[in-house]
mmCIF file of C-alpha atoms in Angstrom:
data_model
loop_
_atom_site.group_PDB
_atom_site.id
_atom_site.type_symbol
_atom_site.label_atom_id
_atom_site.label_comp_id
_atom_site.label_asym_id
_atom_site.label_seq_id
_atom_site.Cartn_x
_atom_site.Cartn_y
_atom_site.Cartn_z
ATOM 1 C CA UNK V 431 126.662 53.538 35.110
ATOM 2 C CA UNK V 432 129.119 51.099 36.967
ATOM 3 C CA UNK V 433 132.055 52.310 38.766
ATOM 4 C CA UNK V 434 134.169 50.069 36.453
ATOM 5 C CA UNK V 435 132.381 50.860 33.620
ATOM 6 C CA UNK V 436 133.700 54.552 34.620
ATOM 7 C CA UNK V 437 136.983 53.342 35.220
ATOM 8 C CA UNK V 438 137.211 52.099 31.146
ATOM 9 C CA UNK V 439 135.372 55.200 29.722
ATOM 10 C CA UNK V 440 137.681 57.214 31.497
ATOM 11 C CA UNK V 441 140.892 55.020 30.594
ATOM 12 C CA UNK V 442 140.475 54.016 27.357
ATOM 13 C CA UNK V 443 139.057 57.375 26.459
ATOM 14 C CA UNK V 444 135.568 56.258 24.982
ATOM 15 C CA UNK V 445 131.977 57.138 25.646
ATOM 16 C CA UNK V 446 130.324 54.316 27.407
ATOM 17 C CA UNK V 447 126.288 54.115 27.215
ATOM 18 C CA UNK V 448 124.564 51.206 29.348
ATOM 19 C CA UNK V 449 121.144 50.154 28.332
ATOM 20 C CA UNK V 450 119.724 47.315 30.559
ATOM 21 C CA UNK V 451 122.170 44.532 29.448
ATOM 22 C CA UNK V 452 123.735 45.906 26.273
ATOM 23 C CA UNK V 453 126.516 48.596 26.534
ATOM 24 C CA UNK V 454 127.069 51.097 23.494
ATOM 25 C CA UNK V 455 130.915 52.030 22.848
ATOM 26 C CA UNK V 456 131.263 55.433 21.020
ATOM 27 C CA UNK V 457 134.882 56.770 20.014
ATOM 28 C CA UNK V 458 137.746 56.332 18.382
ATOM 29 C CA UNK V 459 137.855 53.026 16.194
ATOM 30 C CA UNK V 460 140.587 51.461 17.827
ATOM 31 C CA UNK V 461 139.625 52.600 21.023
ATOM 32 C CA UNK V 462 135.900 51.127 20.322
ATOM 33 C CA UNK V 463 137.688 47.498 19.241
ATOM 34 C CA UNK V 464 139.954 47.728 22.081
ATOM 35 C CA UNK V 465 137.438 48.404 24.709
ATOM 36 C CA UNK V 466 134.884 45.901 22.794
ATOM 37 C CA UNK V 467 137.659 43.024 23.200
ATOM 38 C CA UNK V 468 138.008 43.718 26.862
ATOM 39 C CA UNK V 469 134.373 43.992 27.846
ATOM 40 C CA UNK V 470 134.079 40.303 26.131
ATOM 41 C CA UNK V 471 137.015 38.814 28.335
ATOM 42 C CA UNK V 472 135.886 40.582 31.466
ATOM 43 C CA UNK V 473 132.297 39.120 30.914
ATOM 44 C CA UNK V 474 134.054 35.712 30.127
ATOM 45 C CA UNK V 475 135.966 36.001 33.319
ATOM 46 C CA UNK V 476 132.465 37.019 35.132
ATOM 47 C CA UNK V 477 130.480 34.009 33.548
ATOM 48 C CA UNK V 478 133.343 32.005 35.093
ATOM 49 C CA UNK V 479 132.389 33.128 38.471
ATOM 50 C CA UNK V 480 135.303 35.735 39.242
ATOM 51 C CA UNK V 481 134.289 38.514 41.114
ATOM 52 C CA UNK V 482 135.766 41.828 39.606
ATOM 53 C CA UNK V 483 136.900 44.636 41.760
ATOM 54 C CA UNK V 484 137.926 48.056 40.143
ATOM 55 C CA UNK V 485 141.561 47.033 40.733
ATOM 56 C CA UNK V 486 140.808 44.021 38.487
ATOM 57 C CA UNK V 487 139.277 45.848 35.816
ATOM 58 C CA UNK V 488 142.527 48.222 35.629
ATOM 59 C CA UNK V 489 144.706 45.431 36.026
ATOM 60 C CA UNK V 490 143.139 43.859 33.076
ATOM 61 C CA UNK V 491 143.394 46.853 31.410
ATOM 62 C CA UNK V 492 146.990 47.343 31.784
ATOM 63 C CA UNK V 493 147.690 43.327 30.565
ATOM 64 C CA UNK V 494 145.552 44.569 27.321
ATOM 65 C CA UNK V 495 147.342 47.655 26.896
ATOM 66 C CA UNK V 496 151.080 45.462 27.186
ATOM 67 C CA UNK V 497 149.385 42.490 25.085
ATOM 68 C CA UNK V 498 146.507 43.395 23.088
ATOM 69 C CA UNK V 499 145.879 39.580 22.306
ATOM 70 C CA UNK V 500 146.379 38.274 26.034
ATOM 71 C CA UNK V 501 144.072 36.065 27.396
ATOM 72 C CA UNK V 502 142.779 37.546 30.561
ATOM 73 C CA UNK V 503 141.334 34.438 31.767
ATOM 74 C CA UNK V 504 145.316 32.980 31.843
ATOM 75 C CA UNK V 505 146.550 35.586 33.952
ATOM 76 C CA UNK V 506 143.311 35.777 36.561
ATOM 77 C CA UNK V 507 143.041 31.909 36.762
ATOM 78 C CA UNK V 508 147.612 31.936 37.679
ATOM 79 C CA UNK V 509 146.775 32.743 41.005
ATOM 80 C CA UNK V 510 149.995 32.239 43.258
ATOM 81 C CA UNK V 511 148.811 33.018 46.404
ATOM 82 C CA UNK V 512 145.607 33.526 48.451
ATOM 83 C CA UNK V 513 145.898 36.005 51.205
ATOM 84 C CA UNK V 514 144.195 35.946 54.914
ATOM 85 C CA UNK V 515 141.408 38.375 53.580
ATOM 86 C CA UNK V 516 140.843 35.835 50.271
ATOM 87 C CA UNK V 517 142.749 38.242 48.290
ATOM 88 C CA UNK V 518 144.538 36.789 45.160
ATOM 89 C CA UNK V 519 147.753 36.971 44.401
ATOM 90 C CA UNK V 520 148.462 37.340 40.739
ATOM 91 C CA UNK V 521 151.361 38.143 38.356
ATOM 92 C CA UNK V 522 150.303 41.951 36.744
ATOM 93 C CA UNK V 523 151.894 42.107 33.761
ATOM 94 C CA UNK V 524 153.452 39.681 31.097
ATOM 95 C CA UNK V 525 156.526 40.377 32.696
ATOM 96 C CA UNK V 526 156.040 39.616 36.117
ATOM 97 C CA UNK V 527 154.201 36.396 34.753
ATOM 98 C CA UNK V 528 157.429 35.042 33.370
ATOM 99 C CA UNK V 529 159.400 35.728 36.893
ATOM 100 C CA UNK V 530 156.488 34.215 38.898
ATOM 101 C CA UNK V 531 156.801 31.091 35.879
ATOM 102 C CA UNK V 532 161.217 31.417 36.657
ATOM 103 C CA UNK V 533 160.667 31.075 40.754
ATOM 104 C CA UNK V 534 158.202 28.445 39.791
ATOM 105 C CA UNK V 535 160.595 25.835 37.795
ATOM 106 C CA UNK V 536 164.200 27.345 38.907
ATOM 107 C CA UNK V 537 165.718 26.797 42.533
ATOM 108 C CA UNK V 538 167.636 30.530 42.043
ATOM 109 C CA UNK V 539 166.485 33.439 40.316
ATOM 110 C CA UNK V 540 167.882 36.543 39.833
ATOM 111 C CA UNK V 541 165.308 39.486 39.738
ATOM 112 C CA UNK V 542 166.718 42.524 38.560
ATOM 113 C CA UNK V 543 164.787 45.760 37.840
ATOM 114 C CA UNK V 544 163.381 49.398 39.439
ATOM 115 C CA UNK V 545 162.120 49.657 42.307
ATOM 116 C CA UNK V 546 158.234 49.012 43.176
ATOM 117 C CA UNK V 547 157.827 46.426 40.608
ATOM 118 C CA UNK V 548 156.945 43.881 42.267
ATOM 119 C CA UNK V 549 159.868 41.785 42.408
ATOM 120 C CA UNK V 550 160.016 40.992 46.081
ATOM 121 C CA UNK V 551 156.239 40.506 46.858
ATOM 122 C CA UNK V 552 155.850 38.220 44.342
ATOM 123 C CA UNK V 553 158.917 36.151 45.423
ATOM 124 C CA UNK V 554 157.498 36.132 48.557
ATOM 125 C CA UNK V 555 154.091 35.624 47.841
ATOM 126 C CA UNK V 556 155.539 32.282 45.779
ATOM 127 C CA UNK V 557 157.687 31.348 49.135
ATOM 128 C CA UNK V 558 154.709 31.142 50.911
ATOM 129 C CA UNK V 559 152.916 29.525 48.605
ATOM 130 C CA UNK V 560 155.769 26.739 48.410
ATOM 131 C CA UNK V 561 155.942 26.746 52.280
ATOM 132 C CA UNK V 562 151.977 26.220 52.338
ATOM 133 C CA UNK V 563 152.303 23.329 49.493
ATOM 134 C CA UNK V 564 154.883 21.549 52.039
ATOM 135 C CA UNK V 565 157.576 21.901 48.653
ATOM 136 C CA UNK V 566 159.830 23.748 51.385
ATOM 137 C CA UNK V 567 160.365 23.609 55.394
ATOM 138 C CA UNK V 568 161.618 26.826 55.759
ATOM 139 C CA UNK V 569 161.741 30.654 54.075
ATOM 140 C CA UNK V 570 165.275 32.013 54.890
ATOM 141 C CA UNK V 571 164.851 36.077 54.837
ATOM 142 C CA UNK V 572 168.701 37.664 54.605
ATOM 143 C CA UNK V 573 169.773 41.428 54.361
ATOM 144 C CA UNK V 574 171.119 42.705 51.336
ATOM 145 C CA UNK V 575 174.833 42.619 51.625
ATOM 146 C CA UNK V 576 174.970 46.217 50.446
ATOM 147 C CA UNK V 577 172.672 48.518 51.148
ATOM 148 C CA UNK V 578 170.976 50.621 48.271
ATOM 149 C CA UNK V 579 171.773 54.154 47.759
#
């Protein structure tokens, strides 16, 4: 079986069987619906000609988990950045969507929240991205006025 296909068993807590094309789902109901919903998206997402990695698979997980009727296939394709190694840069979470959506349409955002959430990569991933679009000249970096702790 599939290393991602490991990754969901293992996750979502079911027993995954994988006959040629077809894949059985044992388990809990909702756990069987659940994983059943995201195997059709990620296959969607496949036919579309994304190429999955195991960090995709458990970051599609996690949107599922927040938002059990999110369309995968809106977060994937809201790519904001493309790094030097063609890695994508893409909001994780419904939350980080609608900050990435904020520094899209505002000229000053506030983004307030704990630590390691992604708040300052993502700003700066969508700096970039403006300063590669030619929709700035410049990315001014400061130091906080304060420091933490």
């Amino acid at each position: 079986m599939g290393s991602h296909l490991k990754l969901i068993a293992e996750r979502a807590g079911v027993l995954l069987t994988q006959r040629g094309n077809q894949i059985l789902v044992s388990g809990d109901a909702e756990a069987v619906r659940d994983v059943r919903e995201l195997l059709e998206q990620l296959d969607a997402l496949v036919a579309a000609g994304n190429l999955l990695q195991k960090s995709d698979v458990a970051h599609a997980m996690r949107i599922l988990a927040d938002d059990p009727r999110a369309d995968l296939a809106s977060f994937f394709r809201d790519t904001i950045l493309v790094g030097v190694e063609g890695r994508r840069i893409t909001p994780r979470s419904a939350g980080q969507r609608a900050y990435v959506e904020a520094l899209r349409t505002h000229d000053v955002v506030f983004g307030v929240g704990p630590a390691g959430t992604g708040k300052t990569y993502l700003a700066m991933a969508a700096a970039v991205a403006a300063l590669k679009r030619g929709d700035v000249r410049r990315i001014v970096l400061t130091r906080p006025a304060v420091e933490a702790g």
